[in-house]
Short mmCIF file of C-alpha atoms in Angstrom, two decimals:
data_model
loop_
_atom_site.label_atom_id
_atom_site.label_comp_id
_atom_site.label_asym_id
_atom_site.label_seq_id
_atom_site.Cartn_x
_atom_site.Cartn_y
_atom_site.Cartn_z
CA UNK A 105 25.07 201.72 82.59
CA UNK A 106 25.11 205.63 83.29
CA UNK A 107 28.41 204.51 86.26
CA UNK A 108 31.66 205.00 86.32
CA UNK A 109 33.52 202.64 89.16
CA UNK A 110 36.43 203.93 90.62
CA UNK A 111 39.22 202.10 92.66
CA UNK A 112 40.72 201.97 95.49
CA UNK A 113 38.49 204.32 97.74
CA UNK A 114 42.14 205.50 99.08
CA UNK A 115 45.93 205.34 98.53
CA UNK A 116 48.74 205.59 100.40
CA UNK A 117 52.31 206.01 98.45
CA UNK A 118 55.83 206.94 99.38
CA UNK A 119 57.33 210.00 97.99
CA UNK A 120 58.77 209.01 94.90
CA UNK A 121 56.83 206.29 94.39
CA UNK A 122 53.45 205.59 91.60
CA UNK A 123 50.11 206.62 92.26
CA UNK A 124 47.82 204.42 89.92
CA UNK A 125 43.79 204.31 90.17
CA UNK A 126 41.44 202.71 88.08
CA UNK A 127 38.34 203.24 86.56
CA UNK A 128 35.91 201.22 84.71
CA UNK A 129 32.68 202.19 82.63
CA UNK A 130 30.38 200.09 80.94
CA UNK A 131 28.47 202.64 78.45
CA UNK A 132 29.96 202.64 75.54
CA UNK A 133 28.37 205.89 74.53
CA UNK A 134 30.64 208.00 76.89
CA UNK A 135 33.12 209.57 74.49
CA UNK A 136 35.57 211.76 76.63
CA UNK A 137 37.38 211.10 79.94
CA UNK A 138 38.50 213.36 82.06
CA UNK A 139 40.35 213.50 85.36
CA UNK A 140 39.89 216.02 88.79
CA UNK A 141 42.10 216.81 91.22
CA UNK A 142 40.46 218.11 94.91
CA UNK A 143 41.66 219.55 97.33
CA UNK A 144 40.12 220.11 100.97
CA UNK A 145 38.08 223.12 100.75
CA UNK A 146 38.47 223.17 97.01
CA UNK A 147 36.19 222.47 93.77
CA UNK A 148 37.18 220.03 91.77
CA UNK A 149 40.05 220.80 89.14
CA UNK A 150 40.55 219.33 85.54
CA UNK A 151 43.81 217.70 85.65
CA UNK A 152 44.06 216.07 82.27
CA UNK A 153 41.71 214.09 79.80
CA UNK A 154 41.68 211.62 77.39
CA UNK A 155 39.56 210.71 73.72
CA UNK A 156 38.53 206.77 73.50
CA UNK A 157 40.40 206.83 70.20
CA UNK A 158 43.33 207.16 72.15
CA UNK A 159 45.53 204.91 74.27
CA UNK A 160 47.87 206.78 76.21
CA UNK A 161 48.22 210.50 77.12
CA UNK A 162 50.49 212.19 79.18
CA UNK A 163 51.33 215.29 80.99
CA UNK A 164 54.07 215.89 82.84
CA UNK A 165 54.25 213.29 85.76
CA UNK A 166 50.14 212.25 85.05
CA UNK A 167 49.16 209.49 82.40
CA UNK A 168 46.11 208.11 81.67
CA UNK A 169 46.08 204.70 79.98
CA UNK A 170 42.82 204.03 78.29
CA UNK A 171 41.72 200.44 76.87
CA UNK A 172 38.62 200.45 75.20
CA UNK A 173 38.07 197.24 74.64
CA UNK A 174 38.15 196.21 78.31
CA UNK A 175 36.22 200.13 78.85
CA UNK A 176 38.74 200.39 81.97
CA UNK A 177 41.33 203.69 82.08
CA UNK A 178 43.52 204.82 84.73
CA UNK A 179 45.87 207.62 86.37
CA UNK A 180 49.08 207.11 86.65
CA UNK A 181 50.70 209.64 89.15
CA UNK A 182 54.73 209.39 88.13
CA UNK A 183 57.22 210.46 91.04
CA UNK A 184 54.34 211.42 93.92
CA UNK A 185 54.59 214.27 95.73
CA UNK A 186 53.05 214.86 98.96
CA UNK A 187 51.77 217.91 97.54
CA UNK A 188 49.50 215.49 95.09
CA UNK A 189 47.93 214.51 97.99
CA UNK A 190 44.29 215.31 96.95
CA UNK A 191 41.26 213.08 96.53
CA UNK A 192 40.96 212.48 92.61
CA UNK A 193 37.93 211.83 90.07
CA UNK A 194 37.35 209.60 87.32
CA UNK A 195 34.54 210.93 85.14
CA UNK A 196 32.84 209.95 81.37
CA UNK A 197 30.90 212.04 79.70
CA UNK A 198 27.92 211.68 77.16
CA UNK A 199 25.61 213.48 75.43
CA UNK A 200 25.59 216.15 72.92
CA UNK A 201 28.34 219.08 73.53
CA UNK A 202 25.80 221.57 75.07
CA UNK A 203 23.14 218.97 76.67
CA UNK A 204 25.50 216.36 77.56
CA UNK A 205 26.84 215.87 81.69
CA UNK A 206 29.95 214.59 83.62
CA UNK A 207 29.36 211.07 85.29
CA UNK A 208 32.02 211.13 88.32
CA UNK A 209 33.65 207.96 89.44
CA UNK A 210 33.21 207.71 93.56
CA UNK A 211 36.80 209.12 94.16
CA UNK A 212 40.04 208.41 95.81
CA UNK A 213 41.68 209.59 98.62
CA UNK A 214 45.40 210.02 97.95
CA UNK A 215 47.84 210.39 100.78
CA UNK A 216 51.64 210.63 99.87
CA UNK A 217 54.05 210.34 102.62
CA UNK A 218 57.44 212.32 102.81
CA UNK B 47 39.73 237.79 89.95
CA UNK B 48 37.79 234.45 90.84
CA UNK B 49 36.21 232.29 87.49
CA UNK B 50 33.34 230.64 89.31
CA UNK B 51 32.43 231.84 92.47
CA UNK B 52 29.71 231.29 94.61
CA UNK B 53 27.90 232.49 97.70
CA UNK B 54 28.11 231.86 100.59
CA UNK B 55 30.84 229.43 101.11
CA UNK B 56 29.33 227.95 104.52
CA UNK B 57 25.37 228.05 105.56
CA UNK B 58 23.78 226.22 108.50
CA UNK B 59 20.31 226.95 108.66
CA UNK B 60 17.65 224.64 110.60
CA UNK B 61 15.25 222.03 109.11
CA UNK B 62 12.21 223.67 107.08
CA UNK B 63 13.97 226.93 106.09
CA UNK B 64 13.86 227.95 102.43
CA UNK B 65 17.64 228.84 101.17
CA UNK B 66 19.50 230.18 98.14
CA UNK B 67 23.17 229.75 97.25
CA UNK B 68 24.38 231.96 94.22
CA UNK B 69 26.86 230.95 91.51
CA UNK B 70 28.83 233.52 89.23
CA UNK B 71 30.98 233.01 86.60
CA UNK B 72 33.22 235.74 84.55
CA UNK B 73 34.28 233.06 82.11
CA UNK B 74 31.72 233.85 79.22
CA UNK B 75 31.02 230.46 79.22
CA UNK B 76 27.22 228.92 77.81
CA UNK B 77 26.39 226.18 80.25
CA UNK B 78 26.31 226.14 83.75
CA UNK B 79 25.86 223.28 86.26
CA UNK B 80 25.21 222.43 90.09
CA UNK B 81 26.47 219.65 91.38
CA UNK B 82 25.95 217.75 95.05
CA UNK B 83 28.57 216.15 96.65
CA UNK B 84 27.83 213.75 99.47
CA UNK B 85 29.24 212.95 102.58
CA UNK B 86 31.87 209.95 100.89
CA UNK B 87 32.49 212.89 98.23
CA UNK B 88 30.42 211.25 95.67
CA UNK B 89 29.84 214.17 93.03
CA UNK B 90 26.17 213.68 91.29
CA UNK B 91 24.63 216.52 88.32
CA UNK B 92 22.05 218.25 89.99
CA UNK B 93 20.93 220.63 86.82
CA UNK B 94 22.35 222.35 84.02
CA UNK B 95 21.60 225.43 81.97
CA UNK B 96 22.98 226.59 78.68
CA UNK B 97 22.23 230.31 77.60
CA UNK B 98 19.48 230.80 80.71
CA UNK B 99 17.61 227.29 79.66
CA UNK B 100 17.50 224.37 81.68
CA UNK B 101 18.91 221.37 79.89
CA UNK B 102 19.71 219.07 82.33
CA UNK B 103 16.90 218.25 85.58
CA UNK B 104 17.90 214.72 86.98
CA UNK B 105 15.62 213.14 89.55
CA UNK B 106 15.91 216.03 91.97
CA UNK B 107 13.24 217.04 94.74
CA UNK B 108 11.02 219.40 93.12
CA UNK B 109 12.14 221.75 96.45
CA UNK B 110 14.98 222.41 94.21
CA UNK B 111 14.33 225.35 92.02
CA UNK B 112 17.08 226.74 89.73
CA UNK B 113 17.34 230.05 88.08
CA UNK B 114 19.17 231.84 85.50
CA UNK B 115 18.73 235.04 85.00
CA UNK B 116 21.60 235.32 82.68
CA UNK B 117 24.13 232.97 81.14
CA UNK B 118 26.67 234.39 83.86
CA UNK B 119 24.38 233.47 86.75
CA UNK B 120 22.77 229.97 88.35
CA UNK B 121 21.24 230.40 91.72
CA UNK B 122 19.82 227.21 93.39
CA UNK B 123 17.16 228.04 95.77
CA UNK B 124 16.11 225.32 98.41
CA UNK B 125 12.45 225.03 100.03
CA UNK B 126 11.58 223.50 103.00
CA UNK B 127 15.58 222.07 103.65
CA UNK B 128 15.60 218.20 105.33
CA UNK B 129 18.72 217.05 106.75
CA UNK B 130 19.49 214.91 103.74
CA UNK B 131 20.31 217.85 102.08
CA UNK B 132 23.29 218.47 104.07
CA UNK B 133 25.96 218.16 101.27
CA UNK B 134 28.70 220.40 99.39
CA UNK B 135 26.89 221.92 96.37
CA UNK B 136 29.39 222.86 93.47
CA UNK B 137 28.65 224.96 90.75
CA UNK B 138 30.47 224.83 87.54
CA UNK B 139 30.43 226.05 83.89
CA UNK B 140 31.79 225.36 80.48
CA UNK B 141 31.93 226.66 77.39
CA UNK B 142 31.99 223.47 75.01
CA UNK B 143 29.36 221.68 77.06
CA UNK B 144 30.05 218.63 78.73
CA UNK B 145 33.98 219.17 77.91
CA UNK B 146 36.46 221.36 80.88
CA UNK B 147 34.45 222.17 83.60
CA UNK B 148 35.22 225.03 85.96
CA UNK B 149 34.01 224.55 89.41
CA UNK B 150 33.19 227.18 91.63
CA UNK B 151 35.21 226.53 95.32
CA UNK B 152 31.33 225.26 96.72
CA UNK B 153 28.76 226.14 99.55
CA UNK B 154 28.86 223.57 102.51
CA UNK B 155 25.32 223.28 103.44
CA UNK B 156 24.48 222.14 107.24
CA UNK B 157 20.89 221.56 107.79
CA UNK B 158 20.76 221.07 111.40
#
């Protein structure tokens, strides 16, 4: 129940093209999900997050589409850029604000070719 | 002027050695976490402090001692390192809690 199950494990995309990966939770307690960005040699980066209450938010060329009922959200990478090419996390959290944790989905690899 | 930064960056030390990797944030943020990432990159909470007290312990070896002497400092020290504890280690903080982590750039740990 404490999971979060990303997909795919890695992506390969055109320049230009969509990026989309998928995560799924089945805790309904998690209340706030967020998204990383890594790069090799990096920590992990917020890259943009998203409130069960809503459906859709976007920044610039990154959207995350959220349905609760199905407790499945996903990154949508507009216009890919091989500098996106990063491995990115899926994460839920739950608990109270200062006692609470980050679950991390398992990741994906994103390559995007010129 | 780095937010989270910890130290050292690389350590390859041999099986049975006792270790410590030091975190540092300039942030002013409350809580402060480490965080082991495998192999496949799988990131999994380690521990968590907020203002020097440890909140969060998940089923960690008890070889795994963490310390905070103040709420801009986590150290993880290691006892007796295995090679199974060959990993990235990340630390991170916040200041509302489980919301916008920073994460320090990590400490690759090679037990060899």
């Amino acid at each position: 129940q404490q999971q979060v199950k990303q997909s795919p494990q890695s992506l390969i995309v055109q320049k230009g093209g969509i990026s989309i990966i998928n995560c799924a939770y089945e805790n309904t307690a998690f209340d706030y999900f967020p998204w990383y960005q890594q790069f090799p040699g990096k920590g992990p980066a917020l890259l943009i997050a998203i409130r069960p209450d809503v459906s859709e938010k976007k920044e610039g060329r990154f959207t995350i589409s959220f349905n609760k009922s199905a407790k499945q959200f996903s990154l949508h990478i507009m216009d890919s850029q091989p500098g996106d090419s990063a491995t990115y996390f899926c994460a839920a959290s739950v608990g109270s604000s200062n006692t609470g944790k980050l679950i991390f989905g398992q990741g994906t690899t994103l390559q995007v070719k010129p | 002027d780095t937010a989270v930064s910890q130290t050292p960056k690389y350590l390859v030390t041999q099986m049975g050695n006792d270790k410590s990797i030091k975190c540092e944030q300039n942030l002013g943020h409350d809580t402060m976490y480490w965080y082991k990432q495998d192999s496949k990159k799988f990131l999994k909470i380690m521990f968590s402090y907020n203002n020097k007290e440890l909140i969060i312990n998940e089923t960690v070896p008890n070889r795994f001692s963490p310390k905070s002497p103040d709420k801009a400092h986590l150290n993880l020290h290691i006892n007796s390192l295995e090679l199974g504890d060959s990993a990235v280690y990340f630390c991170a903080s916040s200041q509302f809690g489980r919301y916008g982590y920073t994460f320090g750039s990590g400490t690759r740990l090679t037990v060899v």
